[in-house]
Structure formats: structure tokens, C-alpha cells
CSV table of C-alpha atoms in Angstrom, one decimal:
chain,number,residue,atom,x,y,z
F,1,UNK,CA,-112.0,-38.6,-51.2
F,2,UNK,CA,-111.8,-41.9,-49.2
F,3,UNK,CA,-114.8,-43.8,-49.5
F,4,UNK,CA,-117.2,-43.3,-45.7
F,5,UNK,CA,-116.5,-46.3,-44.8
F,6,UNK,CA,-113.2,-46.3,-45.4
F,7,UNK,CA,-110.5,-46.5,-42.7
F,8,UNK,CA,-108.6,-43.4,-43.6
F,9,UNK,CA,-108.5,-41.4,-41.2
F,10,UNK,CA,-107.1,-38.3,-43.2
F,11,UNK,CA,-109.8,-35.4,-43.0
F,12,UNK,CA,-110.7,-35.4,-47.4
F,13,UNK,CA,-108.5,-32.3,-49.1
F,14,UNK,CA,-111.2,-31.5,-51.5
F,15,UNK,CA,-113.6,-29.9,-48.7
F,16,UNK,CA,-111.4,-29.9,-45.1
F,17,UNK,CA,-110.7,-26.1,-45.7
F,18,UNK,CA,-114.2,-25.1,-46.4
F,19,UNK,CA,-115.8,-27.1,-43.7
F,20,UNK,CA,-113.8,-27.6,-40.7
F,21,UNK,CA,-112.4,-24.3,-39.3
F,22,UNK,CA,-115.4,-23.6,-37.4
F,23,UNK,CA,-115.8,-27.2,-36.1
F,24,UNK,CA,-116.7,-26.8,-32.2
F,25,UNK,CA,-114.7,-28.5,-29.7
F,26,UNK,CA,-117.9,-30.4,-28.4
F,27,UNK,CA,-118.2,-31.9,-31.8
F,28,UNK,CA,-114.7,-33.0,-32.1
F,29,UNK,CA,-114.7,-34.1,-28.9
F,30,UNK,CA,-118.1,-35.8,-29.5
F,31,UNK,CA,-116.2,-37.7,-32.8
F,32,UNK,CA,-112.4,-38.3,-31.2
F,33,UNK,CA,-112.3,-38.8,-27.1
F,34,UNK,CA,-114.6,-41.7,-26.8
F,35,UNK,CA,-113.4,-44.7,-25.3
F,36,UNK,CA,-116.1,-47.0,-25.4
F,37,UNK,CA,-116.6,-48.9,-28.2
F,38,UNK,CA,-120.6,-49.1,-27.6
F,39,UNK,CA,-122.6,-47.1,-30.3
F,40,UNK,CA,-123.2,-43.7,-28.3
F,41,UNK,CA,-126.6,-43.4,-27.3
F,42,UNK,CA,-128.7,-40.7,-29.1
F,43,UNK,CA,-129.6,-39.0,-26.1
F,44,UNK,CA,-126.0,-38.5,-25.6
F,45,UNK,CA,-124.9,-37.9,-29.1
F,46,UNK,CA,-128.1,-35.0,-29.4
F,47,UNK,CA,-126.7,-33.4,-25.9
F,48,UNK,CA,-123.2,-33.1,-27.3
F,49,UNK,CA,-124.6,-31.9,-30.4
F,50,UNK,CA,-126.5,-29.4,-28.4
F,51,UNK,CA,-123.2,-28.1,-26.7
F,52,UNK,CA,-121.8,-26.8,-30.4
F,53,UNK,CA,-122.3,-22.9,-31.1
F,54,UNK,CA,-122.2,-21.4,-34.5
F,55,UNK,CA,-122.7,-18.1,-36.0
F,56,UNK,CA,-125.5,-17.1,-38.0
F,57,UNK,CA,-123.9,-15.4,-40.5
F,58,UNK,CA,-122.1,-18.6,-41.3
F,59,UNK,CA,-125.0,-20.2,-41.6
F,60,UNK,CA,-126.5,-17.9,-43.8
F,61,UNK,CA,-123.7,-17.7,-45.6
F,62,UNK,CA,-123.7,-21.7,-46.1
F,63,UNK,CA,-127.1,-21.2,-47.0
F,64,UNK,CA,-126.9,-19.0,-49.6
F,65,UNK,CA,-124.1,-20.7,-51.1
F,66,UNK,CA,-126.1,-23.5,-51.8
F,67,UNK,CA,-129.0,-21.6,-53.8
F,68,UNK,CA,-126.2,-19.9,-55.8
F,69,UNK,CA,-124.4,-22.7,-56.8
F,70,UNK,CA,-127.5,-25.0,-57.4
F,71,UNK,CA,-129.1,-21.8,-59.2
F,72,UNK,CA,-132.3,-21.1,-57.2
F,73,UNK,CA,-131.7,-17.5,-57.9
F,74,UNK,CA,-135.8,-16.5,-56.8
F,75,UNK,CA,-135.0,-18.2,-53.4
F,76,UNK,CA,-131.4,-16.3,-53.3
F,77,UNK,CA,-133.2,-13.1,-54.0
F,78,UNK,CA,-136.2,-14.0,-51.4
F,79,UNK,CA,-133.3,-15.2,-48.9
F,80,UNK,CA,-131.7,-12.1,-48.7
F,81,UNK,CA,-134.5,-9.9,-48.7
F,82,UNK,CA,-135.4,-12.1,-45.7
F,83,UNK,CA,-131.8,-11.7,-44.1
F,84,UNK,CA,-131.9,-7.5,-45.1
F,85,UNK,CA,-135.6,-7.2,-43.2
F,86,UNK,CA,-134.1,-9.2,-40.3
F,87,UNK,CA,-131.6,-6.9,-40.1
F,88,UNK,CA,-133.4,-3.1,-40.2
F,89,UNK,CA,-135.3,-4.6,-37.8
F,90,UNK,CA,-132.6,-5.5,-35.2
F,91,UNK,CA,-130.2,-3.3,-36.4
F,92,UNK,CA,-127.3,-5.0,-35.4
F,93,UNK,CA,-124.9,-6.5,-37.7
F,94,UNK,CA,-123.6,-10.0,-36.3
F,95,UNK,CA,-119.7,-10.9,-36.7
F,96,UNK,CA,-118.5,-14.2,-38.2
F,97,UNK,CA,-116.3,-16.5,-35.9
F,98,UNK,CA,-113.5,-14.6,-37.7
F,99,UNK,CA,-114.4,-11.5,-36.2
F,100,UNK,CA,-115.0,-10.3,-39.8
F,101,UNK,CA,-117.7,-7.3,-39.5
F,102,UNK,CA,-120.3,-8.9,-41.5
F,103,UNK,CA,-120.5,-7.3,-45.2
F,104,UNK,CA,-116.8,-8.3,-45.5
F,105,UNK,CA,-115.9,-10.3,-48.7
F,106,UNK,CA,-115.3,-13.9,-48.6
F,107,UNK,CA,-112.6,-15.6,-50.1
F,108,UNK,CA,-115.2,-16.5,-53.0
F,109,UNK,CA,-116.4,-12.6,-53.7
F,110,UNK,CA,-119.7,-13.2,-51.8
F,111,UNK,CA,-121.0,-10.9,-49.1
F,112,UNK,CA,-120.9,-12.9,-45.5
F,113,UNK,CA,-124.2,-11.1,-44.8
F,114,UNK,CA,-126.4,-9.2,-47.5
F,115,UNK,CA,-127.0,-6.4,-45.2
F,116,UNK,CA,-125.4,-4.2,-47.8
F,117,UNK,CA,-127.5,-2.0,-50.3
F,118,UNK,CA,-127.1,-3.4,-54.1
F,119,UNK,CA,-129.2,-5.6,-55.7
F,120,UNK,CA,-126.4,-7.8,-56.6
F,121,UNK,CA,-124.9,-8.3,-52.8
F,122,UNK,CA,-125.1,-12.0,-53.6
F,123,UNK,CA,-123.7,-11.7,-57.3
F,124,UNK,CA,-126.7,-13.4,-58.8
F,125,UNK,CA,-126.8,-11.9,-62.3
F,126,UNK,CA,-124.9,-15.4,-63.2
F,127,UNK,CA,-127.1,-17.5,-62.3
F,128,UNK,CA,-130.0,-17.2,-64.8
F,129,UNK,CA,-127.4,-17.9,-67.5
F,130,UNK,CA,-126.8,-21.2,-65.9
F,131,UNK,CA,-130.2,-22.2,-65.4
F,132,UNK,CA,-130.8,-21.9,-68.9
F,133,UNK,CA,-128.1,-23.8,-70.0
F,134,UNK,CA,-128.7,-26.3,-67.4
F,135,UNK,CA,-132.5,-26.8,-69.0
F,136,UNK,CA,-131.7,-26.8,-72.3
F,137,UNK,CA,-129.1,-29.5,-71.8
F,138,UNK,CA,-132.0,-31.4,-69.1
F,139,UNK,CA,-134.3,-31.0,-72.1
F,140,UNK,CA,-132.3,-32.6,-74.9
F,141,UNK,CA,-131.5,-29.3,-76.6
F,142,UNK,CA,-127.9,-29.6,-76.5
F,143,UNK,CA,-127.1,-27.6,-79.3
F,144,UNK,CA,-129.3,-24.4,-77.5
F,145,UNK,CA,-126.6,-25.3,-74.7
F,146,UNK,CA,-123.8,-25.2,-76.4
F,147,UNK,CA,-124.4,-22.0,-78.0
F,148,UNK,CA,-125.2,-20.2,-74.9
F,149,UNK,CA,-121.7,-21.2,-73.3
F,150,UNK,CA,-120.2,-20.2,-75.9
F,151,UNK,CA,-121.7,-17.0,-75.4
F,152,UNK,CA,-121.0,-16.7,-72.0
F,153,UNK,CA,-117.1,-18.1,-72.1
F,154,UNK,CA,-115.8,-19.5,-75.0
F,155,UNK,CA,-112.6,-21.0,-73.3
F,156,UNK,CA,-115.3,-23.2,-71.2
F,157,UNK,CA,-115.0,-26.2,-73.5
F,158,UNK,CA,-111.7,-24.9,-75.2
F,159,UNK,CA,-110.3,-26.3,-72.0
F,160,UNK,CA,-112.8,-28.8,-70.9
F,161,UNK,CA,-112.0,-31.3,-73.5
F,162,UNK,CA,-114.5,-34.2,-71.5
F,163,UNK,CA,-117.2,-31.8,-70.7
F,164,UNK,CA,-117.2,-30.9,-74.6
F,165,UNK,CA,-116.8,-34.6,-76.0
F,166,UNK,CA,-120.0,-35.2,-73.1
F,167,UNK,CA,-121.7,-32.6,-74.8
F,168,UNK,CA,-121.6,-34.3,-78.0
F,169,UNK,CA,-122.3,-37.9,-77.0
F,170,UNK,CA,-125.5,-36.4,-75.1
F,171,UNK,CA,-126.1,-35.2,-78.7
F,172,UNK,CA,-126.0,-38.0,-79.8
F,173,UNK,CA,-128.3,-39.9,-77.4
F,174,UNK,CA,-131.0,-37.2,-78.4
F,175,UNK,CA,-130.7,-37.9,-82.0
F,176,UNK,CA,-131.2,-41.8,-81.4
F,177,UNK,CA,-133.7,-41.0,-79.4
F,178,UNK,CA,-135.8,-38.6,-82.0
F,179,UNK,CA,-135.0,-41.3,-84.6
F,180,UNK,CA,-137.6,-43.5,-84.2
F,181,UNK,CA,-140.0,-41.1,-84.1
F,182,UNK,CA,-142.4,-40.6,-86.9
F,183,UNK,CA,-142.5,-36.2,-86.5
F,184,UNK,CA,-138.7,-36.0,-86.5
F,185,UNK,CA,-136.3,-35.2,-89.0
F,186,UNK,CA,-133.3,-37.4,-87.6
F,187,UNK,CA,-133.0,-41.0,-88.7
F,188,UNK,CA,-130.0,-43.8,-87.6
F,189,UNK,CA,-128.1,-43.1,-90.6
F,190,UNK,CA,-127.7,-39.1,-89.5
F,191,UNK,CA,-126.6,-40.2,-85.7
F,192,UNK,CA,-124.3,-42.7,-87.3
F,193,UNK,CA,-123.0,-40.1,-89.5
F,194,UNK,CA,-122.6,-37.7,-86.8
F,195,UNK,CA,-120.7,-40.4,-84.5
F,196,UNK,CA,-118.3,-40.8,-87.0
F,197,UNK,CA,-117.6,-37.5,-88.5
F,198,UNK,CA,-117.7,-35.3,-85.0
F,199,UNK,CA,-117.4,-38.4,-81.8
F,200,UNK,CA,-115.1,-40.5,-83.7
F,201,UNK,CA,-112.1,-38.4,-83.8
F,202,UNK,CA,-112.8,-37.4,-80.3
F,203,UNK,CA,-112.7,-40.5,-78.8
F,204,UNK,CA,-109.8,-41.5,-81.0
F,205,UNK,CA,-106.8,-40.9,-78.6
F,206,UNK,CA,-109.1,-41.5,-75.3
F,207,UNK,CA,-109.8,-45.0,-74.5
F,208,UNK,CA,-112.6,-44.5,-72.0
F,209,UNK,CA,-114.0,-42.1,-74.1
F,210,UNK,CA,-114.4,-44.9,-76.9
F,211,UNK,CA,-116.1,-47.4,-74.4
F,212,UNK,CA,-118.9,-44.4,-73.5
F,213,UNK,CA,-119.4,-43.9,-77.4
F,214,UNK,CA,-119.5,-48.0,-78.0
F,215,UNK,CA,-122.1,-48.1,-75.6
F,216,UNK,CA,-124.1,-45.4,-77.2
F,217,UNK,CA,-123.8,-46.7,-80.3
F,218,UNK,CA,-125.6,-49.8,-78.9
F,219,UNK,CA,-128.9,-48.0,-78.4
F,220,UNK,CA,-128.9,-48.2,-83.1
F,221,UNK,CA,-129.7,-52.1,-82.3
F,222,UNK,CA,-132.2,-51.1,-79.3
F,223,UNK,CA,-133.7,-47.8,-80.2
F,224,UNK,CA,-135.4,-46.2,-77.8
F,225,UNK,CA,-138.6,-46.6,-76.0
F,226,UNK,CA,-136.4,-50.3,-75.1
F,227,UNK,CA,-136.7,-52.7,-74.0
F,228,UNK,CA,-132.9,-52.7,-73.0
F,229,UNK,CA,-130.8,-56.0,-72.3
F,230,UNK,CA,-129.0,-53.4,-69.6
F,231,UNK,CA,-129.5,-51.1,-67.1
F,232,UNK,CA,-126.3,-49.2,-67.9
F,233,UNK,CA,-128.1,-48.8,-71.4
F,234,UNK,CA,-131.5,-48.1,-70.3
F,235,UNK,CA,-129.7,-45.5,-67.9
F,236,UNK,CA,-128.7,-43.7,-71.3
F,237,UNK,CA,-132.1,-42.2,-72.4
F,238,UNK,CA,-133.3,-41.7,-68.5
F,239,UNK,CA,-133.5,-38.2,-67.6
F,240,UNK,CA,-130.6,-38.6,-64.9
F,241,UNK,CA,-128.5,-38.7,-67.6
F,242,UNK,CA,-129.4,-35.8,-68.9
F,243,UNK,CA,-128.9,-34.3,-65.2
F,244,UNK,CA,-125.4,-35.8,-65.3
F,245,UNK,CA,-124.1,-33.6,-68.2
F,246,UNK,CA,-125.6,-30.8,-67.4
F,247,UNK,CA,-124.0,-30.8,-63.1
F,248,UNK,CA,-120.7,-31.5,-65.4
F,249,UNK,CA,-121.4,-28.2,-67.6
F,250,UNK,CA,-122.9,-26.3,-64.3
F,251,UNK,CA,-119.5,-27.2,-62.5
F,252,UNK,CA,-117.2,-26.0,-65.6
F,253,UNK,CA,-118.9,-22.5,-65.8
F,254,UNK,CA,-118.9,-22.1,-62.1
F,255,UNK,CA,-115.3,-22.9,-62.2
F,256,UNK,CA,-114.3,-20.3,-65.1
F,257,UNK,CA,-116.1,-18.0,-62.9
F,258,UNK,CA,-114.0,-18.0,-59.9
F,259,UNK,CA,-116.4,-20.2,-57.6
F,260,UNK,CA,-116.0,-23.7,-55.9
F,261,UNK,CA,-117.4,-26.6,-58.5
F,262,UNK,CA,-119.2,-27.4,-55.9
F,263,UNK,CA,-121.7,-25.9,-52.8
F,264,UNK,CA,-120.4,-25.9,-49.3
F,265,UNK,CA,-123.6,-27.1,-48.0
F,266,UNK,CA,-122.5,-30.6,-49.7
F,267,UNK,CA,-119.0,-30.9,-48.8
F,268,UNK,CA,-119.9,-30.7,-45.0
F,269,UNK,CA,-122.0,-33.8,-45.8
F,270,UNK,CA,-119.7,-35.5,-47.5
F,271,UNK,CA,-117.5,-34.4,-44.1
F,272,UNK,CA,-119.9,-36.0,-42.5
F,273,UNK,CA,-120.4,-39.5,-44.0
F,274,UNK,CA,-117.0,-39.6,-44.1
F,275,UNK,CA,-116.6,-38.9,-40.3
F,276,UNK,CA,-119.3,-41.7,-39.8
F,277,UNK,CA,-117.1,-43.9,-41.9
F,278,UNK,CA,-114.2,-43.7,-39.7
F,279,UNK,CA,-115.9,-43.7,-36.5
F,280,UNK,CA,-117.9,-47.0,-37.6
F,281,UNK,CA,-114.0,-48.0,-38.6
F,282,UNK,CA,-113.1,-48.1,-35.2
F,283,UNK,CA,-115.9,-49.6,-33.7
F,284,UNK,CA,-117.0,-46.1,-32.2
F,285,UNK,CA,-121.0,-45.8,-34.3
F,286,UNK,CA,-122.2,-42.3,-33.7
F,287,UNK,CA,-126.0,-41.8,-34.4
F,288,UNK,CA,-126.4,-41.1,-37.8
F,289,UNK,CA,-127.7,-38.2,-39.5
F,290,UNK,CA,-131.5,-39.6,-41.2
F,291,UNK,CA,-131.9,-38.6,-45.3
F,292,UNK,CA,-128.5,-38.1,-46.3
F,293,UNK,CA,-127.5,-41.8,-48.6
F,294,UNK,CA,-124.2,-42.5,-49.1
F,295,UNK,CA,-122.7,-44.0,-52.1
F,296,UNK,CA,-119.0,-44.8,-53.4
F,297,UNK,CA,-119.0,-41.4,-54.8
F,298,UNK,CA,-120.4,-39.1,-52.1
F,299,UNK,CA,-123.6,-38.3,-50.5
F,300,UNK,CA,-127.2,-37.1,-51.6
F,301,UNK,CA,-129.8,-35.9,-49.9
């Protein structure tokens, strides 16, 4: 993907499928027939913005992407609970802008609407199983997450080669970081024997992977609490680290499972900072959209 403020003006391949097809005229128009090279006024910007339809489905279909991808799998089930007692009471059944009666199967094996009897409408029974790999692996207890992938899909690190070598240098990181404590049983000499009998030979034939382990390996001649002559190794024992590995091992077992890597609901932002990008390119500044930050690699909200 092109960085937002980039010039490319190439719609990003990773998410233009997803995201775009039901783009309203009013929008495009909004982004593409201005002549002016004034920023548009947000008056203006919100009327346009107020000309685009959508369909609800799609929206709750967006929606509930999200909490299945993320794994909020109470505020799936709570979602379409919601959407199913919305619907006996109107009993009508709305129509995508495909003209797909809604119940229909997405290209992803989700229901477009979870009108349908079931409890598993939403296929939701995978998500617990991620959640509980994603905290062991936010808690340090990467071997507990290890075990339980391997129990769900073997072939997930069979043929995720980084994601597994990851996985070992985040093991790593929690043995120095046990290893100054008084109540554990790992010292410096077990992480340095692990490093070298298991993240050695891993690293061997990959040069970045060798950099990451060097700079782990730093953190024997500043242990843990710090202080740390650099952020990049204080940024080691931080939680968002942690976080890091385990969206990498979330996005590998969504990806054995059929399912994007990633939630729609974020690739229409990352539409959207790009679309910023270009427009602020050519000297054409739309209004931007408050709480979304944008960085060289995408967007958070």
C-alpha cells in the first residue's frame, strides 16, 4: 500500500475489492470532480457526505466483521441477537446493494444478515480459540500458545516460518524478563542456552531475523526493569510487543481458516487515509475524518 500521503493515485490492491464496490457516486464525486484547489469547506464536505446511501445490511455486515476478526465474540453474539429482535419485529428482510436476499453467503462464509435460526449464523465457535491464544501470548505464556495452535492447526507455523521464529524470540524476551527475578526459575545462562540451541539455527539463513535476535540478546547487558540506552530496546519488554506477536498469530489462524488477515472495517480506513493522501497530493484537502492517526504503515483508531 502507498503511504497516505503518497502521490499514487492507484486505489491500494490489498483492500479496493473489499471496500469500494459500494462507493456512492456523491462520494466519488465529492473525492474526484473538484476543481478548486481551496480545502472544501466542511459544511460542504458533510452535505456531500449526506447525499451517500448505504444499506444496512452492509453495514451490519461490516460491523460484525470487525468483532469476529478482532474476537469480541460476547459483542458478536449480543450483535446479532440485536439484529434477530430487529428483525421479528419488522419482519422484513432488507436486500444488499447486490440484490442478494439477505441470509445469502458471503464470499467469506458469513451470513449478510443473522436473521437465520442457528446459533452459529455468524460462525463464532472460532473465536474463543483465538482469544485464548491471543492472551496467553499478551501474557508472556508463549509456550500455553504454542500448544493451543498446535491443537487447533498444526500446518499454522509448519508454514509460517516468521510467525514461528516470532514465537520463539517472544520466548525469549519472557525468559530475560523472569530472569532477574528472585521467584523464577529462569536465569541468563538458560535464555542464552535457549538462543543458541532453538533461535540460533533459525536465524541462521535469515539475515533480518538475526538483527531481531541481536537486539534481544542485548536486553542480557540491560535486564529488565531498564533503564534502556534505546527506545527500540525498551519497546522489547513493553506490552505492545507482546500485542505485536500475538495480531501476527491472530492473522495466521484467521488465514488457515479461510478469512481475510484482516477486518473490513480497517481496510475502509486505510481507503480512507489513503484517499486523503492523494487528494492533499493535488492540492484538493477534504475535511478529515477526527480519531483515525495515520502512520507509514496504516491507520489506528
Amino acid at each position: 500500500m502507498s503511504n497516505p500521503s503518497g502521490t499514487s493515485s492507484s486505489i491500494p490492491t490489498s483492500f479496493s475489492n473489499t471496500t469500494t464496490n459500494n462507493c456512492s457516486p456523491a462520494i466519488i464525486a465529492a473525492a474526484s470532480t473538484s476543481t478548486t484547489k481551496k480545502p472544501m469547506a466542511p459544511a460542504e464536505w458533510s452535505r456531500r457526505l449526506a447525499e451517500v446511501e448505504f444499506d444496512r445490511t452492509d453495514l451490519n455486515r461490516l460491523v460484525m466483521d470487525y468483532l469476529i476478526v478482532e474476537g469480541y465474540r460476547d459483542a458478536a453474539e449480543e450483535f446479532a441477537k440485536e439484529l434477530r429482535s430487529n428483525s421479528d419485529r419488522s419482519q422484513t428482510r432488507p436486500r444488499s446493494l447486490s440484490g442478494q436476499q439477505s441470509g445469502a453467503e458471503d464470499p467469506d462464509g458469513m451470513q449478510l444478515d443473522p436473521t437465520d435460526d442457528g446459533q452459529d449464523a455468524f460462525n463464532l465457535e472460532g473465536i474463543e480459540e483465538r482469544m485464548l491464544i491471543r492472551e496467553a501470548v499478551e501474557a508472556g505464556r508463549i509456550d500455553e500458545a504454542i500448544c493451543r495452535v498446535n491443537e487447533l492447526d498444526p500446518e499454522i507455523l509448519d508454514t509460517h516460518s516468521t510467525l514461528y521464529f516470532h514465537l520463539q524470540l517472544q520466548r525469549l524476551i519472557e525468559l530475560l524478563r523472569t530472569s532477574t527475578n528472585s521467584n523464577s526459575s529462569s536465569s541468563p545462562t538458560q535464555a542464552l542456552l535457549f538462543a543458541s540451541q532453538t533461535l540460533a539455527p533459525l536465524a541462521a539463513s535469515h539475515p533480518s531475523h538475526l538483527v531481531e535476535l541481536e537486539l534481544v540478546l542485548t536486553l542480557l547487558a540491560f535486564p529488565p526493569p531498564g533503564p534502556y540506552p534505546s527506545t527500540d530496546i525498551a519497546q522489547l519488554v513493553s506490552q505492545d510487543q507482546r500485542r505485536k506477536v500475538s495480531k501476527e498469530l491472530n492473522a495466521a489462524i484467521l488465514e488457515s481458516a479461510g478469512r481475510g488477515v484482516e477486518s473490513r472495517l480497517m481496510g475502509a480506513l486505510r481507503l480512507l487515509a489513503w484517499g486523503e493522501g492523494v487528494l492533499k497530493s493535488k492540492e484538493r484537502p477534504i475535511p478529515e475524518v477526527e480519531g483515525i492517526w495515520k502512520t507509514e504503515h496504516g491507520v489506528s483508531v
